[in-house]
Every structure is written in structure tokens, then in C-alpha cells.
Coordinates of C-alpha atoms and ligand atoms in Angstrom, one line a residue:
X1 CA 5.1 -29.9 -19.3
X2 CA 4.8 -28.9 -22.9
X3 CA 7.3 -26.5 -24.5
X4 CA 5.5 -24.0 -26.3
X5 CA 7.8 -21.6 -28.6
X6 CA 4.7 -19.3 -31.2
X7 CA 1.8 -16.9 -30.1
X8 CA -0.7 -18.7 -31.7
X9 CA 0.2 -22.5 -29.9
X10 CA 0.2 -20.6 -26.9
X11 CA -3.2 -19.1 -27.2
X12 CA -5.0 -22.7 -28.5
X13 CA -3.2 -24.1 -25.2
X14 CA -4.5 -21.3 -23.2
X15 CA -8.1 -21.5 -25.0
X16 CA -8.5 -25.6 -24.6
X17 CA -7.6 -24.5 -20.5
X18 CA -10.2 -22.0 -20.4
X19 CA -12.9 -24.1 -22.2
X20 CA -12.8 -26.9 -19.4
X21 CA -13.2 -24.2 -16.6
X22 CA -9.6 -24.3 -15.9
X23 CA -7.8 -20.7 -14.2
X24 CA -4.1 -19.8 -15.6
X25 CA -1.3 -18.6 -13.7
X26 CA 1.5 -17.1 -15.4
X27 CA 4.9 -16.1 -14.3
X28 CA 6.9 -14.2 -16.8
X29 CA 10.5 -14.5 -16.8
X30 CA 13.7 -14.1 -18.4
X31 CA 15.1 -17.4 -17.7
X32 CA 18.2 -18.7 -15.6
X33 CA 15.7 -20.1 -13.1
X34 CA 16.8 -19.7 -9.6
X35 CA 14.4 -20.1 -6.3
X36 CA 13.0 -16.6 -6.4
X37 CA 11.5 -17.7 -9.8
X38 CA 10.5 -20.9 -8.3
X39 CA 8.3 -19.0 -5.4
X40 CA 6.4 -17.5 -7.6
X41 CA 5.8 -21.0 -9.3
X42 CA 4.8 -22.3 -6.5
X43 CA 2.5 -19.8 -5.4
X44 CA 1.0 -19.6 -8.7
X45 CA 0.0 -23.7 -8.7
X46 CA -0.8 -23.0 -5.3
X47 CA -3.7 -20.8 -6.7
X48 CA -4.5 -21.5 -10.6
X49 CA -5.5 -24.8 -12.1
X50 CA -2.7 -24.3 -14.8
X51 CA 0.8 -22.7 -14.5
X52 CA 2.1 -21.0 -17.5
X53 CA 5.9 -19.7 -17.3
X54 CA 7.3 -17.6 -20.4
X55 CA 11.0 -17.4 -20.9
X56 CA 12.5 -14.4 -23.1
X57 CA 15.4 -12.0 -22.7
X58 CA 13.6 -9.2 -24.0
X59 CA 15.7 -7.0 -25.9
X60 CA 13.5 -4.1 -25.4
X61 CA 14.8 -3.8 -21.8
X62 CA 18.3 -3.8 -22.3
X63 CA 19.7 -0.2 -23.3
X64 CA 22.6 -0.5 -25.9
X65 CA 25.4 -1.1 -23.7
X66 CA 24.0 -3.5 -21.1
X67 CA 24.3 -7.2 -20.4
X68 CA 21.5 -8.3 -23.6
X69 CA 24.7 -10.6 -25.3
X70 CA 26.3 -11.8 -22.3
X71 CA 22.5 -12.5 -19.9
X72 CA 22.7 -16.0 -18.8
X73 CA 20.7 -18.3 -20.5
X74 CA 20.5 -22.3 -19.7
X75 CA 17.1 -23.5 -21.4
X76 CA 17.9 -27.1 -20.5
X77 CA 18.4 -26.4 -16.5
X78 CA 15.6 -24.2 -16.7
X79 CA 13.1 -26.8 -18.6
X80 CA 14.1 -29.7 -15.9
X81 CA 13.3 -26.9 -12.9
X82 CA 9.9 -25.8 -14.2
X83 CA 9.0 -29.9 -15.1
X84 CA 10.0 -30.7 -11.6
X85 CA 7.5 -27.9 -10.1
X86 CA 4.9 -29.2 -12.3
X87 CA 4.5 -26.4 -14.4
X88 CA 2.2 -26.7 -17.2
X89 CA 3.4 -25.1 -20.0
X90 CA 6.5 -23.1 -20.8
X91 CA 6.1 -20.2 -23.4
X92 CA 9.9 -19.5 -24.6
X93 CA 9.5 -17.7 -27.8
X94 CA 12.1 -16.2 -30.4
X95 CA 12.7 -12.2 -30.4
X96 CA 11.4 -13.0 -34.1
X97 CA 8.2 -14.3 -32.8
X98 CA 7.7 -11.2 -30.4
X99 CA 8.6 -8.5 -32.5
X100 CA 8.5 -9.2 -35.9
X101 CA 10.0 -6.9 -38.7
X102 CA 8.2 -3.8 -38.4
X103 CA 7.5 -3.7 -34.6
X104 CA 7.2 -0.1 -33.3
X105 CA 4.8 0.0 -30.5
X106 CA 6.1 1.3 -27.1
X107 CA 4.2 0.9 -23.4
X108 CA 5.0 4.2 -21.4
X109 CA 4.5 4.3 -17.7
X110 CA 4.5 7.8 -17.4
X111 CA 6.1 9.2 -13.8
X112 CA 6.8 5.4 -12.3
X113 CA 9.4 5.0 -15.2
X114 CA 11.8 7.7 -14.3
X115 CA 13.3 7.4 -11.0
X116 CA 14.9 5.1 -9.2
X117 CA 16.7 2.9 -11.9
X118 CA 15.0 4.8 -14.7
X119 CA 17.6 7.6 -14.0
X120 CA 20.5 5.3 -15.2
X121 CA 18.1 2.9 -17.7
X122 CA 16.2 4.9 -20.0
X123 CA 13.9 3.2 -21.8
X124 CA 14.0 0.0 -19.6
X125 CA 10.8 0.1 -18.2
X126 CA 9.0 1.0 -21.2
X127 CA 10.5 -2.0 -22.9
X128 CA 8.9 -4.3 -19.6
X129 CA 6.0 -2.6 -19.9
X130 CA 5.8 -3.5 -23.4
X131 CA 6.6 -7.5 -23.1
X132 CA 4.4 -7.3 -19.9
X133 CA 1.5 -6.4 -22.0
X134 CA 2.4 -8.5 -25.3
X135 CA 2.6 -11.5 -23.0
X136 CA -0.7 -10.9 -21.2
X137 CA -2.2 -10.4 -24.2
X138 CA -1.2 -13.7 -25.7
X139 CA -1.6 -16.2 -22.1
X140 CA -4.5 -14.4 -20.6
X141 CA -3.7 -15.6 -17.2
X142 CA -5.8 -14.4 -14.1
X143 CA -3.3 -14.0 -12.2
X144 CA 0.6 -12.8 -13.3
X145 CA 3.3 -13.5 -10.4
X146 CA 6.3 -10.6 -10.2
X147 CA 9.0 -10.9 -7.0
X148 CA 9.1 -8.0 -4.8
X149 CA 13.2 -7.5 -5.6
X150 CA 12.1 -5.9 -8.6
X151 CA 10.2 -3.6 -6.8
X152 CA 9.6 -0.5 -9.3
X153 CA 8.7 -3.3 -11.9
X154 CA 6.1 -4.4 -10.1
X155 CA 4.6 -1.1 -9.0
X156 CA 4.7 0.0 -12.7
X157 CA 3.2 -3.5 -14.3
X158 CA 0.1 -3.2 -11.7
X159 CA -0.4 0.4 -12.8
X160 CA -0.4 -0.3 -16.2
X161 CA -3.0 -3.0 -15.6
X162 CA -5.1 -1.0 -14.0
X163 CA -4.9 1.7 -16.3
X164 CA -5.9 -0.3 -19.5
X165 CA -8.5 -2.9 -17.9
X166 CA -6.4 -5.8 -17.8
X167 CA -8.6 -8.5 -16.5
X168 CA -5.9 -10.2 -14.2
X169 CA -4.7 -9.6 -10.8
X170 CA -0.8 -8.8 -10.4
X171 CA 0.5 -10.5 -7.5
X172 CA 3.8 -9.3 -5.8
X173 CA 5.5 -12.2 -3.8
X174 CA 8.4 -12.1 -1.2
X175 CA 12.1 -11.2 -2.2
X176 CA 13.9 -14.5 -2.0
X177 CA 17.5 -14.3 0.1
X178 CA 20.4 -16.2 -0.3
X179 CA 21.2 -17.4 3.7
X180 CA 23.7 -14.8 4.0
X181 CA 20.5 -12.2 3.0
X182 CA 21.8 -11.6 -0.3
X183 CA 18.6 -11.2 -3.0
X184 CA 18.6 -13.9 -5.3
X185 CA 19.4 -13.1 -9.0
X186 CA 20.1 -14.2 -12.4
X187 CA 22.9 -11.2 -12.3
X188 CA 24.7 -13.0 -8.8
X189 CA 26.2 -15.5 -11.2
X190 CA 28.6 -12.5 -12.6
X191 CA 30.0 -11.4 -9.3
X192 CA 33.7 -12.7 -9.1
X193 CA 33.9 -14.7 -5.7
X194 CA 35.2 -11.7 -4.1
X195 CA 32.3 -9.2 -5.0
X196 CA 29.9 -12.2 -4.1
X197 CA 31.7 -12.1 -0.3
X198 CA 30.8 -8.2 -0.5
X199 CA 27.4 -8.3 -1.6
X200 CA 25.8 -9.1 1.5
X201 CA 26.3 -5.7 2.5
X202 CA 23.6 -4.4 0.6
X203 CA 20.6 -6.3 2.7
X204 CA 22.4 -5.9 6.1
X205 CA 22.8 -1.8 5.0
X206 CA 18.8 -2.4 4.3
X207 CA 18.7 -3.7 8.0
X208 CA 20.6 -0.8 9.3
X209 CA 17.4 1.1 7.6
X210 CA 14.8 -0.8 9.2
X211 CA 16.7 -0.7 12.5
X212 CA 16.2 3.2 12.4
X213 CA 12.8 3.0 11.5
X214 CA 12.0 0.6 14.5
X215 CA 14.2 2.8 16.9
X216 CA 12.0 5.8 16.2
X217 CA 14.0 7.7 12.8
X218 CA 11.2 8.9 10.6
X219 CA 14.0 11.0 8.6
X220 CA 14.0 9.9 5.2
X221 CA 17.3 11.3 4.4
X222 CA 18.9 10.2 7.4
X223 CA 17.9 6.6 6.8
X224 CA 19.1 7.1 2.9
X225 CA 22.2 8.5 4.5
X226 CA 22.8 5.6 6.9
X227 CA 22.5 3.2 4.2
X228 CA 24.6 4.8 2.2
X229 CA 27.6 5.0 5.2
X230 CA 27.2 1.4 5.7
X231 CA 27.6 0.6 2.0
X232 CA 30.2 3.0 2.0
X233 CA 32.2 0.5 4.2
X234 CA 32.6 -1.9 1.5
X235 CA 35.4 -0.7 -0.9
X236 CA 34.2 -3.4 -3.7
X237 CA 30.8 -1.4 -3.9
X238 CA 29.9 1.7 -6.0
X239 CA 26.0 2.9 -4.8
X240 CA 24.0 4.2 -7.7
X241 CA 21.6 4.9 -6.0
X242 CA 19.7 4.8 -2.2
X243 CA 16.7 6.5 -2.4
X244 CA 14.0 6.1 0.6
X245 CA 10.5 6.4 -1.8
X246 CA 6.6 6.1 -1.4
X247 CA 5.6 2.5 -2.0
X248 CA 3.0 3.1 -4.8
X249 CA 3.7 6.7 -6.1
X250 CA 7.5 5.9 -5.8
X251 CA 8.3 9.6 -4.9
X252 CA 10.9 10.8 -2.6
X253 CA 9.9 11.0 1.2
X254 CA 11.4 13.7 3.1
X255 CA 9.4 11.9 6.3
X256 CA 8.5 8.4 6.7
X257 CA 4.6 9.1 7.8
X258 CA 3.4 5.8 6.2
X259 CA 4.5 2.8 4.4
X260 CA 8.3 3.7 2.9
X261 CA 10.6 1.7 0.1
X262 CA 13.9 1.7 0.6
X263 CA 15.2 1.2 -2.7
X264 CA 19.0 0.9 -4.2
X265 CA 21.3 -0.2 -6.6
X266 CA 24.8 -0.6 -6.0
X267 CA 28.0 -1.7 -8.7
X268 CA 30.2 -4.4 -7.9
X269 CA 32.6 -4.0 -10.8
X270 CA 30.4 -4.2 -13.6
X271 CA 27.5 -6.1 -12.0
X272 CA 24.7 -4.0 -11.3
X273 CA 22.3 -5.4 -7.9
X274 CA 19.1 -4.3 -6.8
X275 CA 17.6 -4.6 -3.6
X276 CA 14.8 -3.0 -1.8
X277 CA 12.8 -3.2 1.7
X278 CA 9.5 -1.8 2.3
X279 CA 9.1 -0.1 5.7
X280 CA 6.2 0.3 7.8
X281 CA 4.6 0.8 11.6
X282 CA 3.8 -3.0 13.2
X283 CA 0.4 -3.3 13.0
X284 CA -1.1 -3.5 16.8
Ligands
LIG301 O1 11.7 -9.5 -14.2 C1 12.0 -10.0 -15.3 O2 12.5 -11.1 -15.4 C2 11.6 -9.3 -16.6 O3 11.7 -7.9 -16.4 C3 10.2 -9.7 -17.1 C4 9.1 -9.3 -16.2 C5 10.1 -11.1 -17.4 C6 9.9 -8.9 -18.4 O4 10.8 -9.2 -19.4

């Protein structure tokens, strides 16, 4: 694996690819590799003749008082996961190199950036919308891997591709679970060992949902509200948010006709989880 760390390496890698015929993968990330990451690895080799990864805590995303300072970083780890998957090139370049003095261009996502965690994150999404496109722009991949936990990320990352032409395919993978069903995140790694006892709740409340659903509920709010109860139960958790959505337009559902997300973010002290299931009639 070669370490790449400037735009204009990455695109003469990306170029000499191309000229032998070869297809490029790309996962972006922010780093602090764990085996949700490592999915969409896989499934990228599985696919493309090379594998790009990027690494960058993109400051963009973070509003003023989040986690930007304290985001765990461990390049080394990291560097020996993505050799050991065979990953072909890692792109892990300074906030100098991706927004230089001067920078003050700004990707809106108009509609798909406000609810759900754009409610309490203004200005998140535009800032992943940004990177997303700056780092497109610079690896060219035909295909770019995001995980399904970050759900509103992904919807909003394939509508801006389609929107401006982007000539790659956005593929949304799996949500990978810790056994106990808990999503797996960089942000699990702040949890004190008494919040990470608790967190479980939030995919077995996202059971409860589907549970409903099976047994006939087609009441969005009711669903929300069972959710919410069986958070509820759980004194360590604060919910932000449960919200019971359409899967592509990511608007509020009064009735579950269709496909549904059930999205939500819940506080465990300071640490702030996501987690989301998508809902839907068995095909027969
Ligand atoms: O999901 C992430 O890790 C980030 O939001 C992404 C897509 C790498 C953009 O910074």
C-alpha cells in the first residue's frame, strides 16, 4: 500500500490506474478504522481493480463546539488495517492541503440537510458534502463506499451526485453491529464502560420498531413513540431525536405505506450515537 498525503500524488496514482484499464474504488473516511470501515473495504476490492481509502477529520463538519480536537485518531493502527486488507493506496492529506488559505466554497444539499441531525448540526452536512465532492474530484473512483449507519449521509452524498453528473456510483453497504447489536463507531470508544453497557438499547428500541411494523403498526408516530418508551427505560440515555422518515426524501411519515427509516440519535453523557433501520413489507 502506498501512503499518499497531496492532491496532485493522488491524482498521477489515480491516472497511471486508469491508463492500464484499471477501475478505482474509494472509501472515504475519517480514520479510527473499525470493521464497519473495513466492510466497505472489502466490498470495494470485491468490485474495483484498485482500492483507494482517504483519511481526514474534516474540520468542515464539526460545528464549533463538537468533538474536532478530541476525534480519535491512530494513523499507525489504521495504516496496518488498510495494508492487511490489501488496500492500494491511502489518501491521508493535511487540512492545509484541503483547504488552503483562502478556501470559501460551500456544498449545500438543500432539504436533505436539515432534519434529522441537521436540526442539532448546522452546517454539518454541507461541510460532508463539500469533502465528499473535493475528494471525488481529486480520486475519480467509479465507485465511492458509505455505511448505511450514517444513513442521512448517504442519502444526501447520492443526491448530490446525481445532481451534478458525478460519474461514479455511490454504494450504501450494511450497518456493521457490535454482537450485542450495538452499531459500530469511531464515537463507541468515548462511552465510559457504563454508557457502553446501556448503549445496546438503541438497536433493541430499533427492534421494538420493526417488531410493530411486522405485527401489522403502520403508525408512524406510534412506532416513533414506542422507540422512544423503550429508550426511555434507560436512565444513562438522553434521545435527541426518533424520527420515523421517508428513505430517500427523508420527510416525516405520518403512515408507513412504503419503505420507512427509522432514524435516531440518543446522548450518553456527552457522546452523541446514531443508529437507524430501514423498514419495509417482505417481498413475496
Ligand atoms: O462518514 C465519515 O466518516 C465522513 O463523514 C466522511 C464521509 C469521510 C466525510 O468526511
Amino acid at each position: 500500500m502506498i501512503l499518499i498525503e497531496t492532491i496532485r500524488a493522488m491524482r498521477t496514482a489515480v491516472r497511471n490506474f486508469r491508463t492500464v484499464g484499471q477501475s478505482v474504488g474509494f472509501v472515504p473516511t475519517m480514520g479510527f478504522l473499525h470493521e464497519g470501515h473495513l466492510s466497505l473495504v472489502r466490498a470495494s476490492k470485491a468490485r474495483a481493480d484498485r482500492t483507494v481509502v482517504s483519511i481526514f477529520v474534516n474540520p468542515a463538519q464539526f460545528g464549533p463546539d463538537e468533538d474536532l480536537e478530541r476525534y480519535p485518531r491512530d494513523l499507525a493502527r489504521d495504516r496496518a488495517l488498510l495494508e492487511r486488507e490489501g488496500v492500494d493506496v491511502l489518501f491521508h492529506p493535511s487540512r492545509e492541503e484541503m483547504y488552503p488559505e483562502g478556501f470559501r466554497t460551500s456544498v449545500e444539499v438543500r432539504g436533505l440537510q436539515d432534519p434529522l441531525c441537521g436540526r442539532s448540526r448546522p452546517g454539518h452536512f454541507a461541510g460532508v458534502a463539500t469533502v465528499c465532492l473535493k475528494l471525488f474530484e481529486i480520486v475519480r473512483p467509479d465507485e465511492a463506499y458509505f455505511g448505511q449507519k450514517d444513513a442521512q449521509q448517504a442519502v444526501l452524498v447520492r443526491r448530490m451526485a446525481q445532481d451534478l453528473n458525478l460519474d461514479l456510483e455511490v454504494v450504501v453497504r450494511p450497518t456493521v453491529r457490535e454482537t450485542d447489536g450495538l452499531a459500530m463507531s469511531s464515537r463507541n470508544g468515548y462511552l465510559s464502560p457504563e454508557e457502553r453497557a446501556a448503549a445496546p438499547v438503541l438497536y433493541r428500541s430499533l427492534e421494538r420498531a420493526r417488531a410493530l411494523y411486522e405485527a401489522g403498526e403502520r403508525d408512524a408516530g406510534r412506532i416513533a413513540e414506542a422507540v422512544r418508551g423503550a429508550i426511555g427505560g434507560e436512565p444513562l440515555a438522553a434521545v435527541e431525536y426518533v424520527d420515523v422518515v421517508d428513505p430517500a426524501e427523508l420527510l416525516p411519515l405520518e403512515r408507513i405505506e412504503g419503505a420507512a427509516l427509522v432514524a435516531l440519535a440518543v446522548r450518553f453523557g456527552s457522546t452523541r450515537l446514531i443508529d437507524n433501520i430501514l423498514i419495509q413489507a417482505k417481498e413475496t
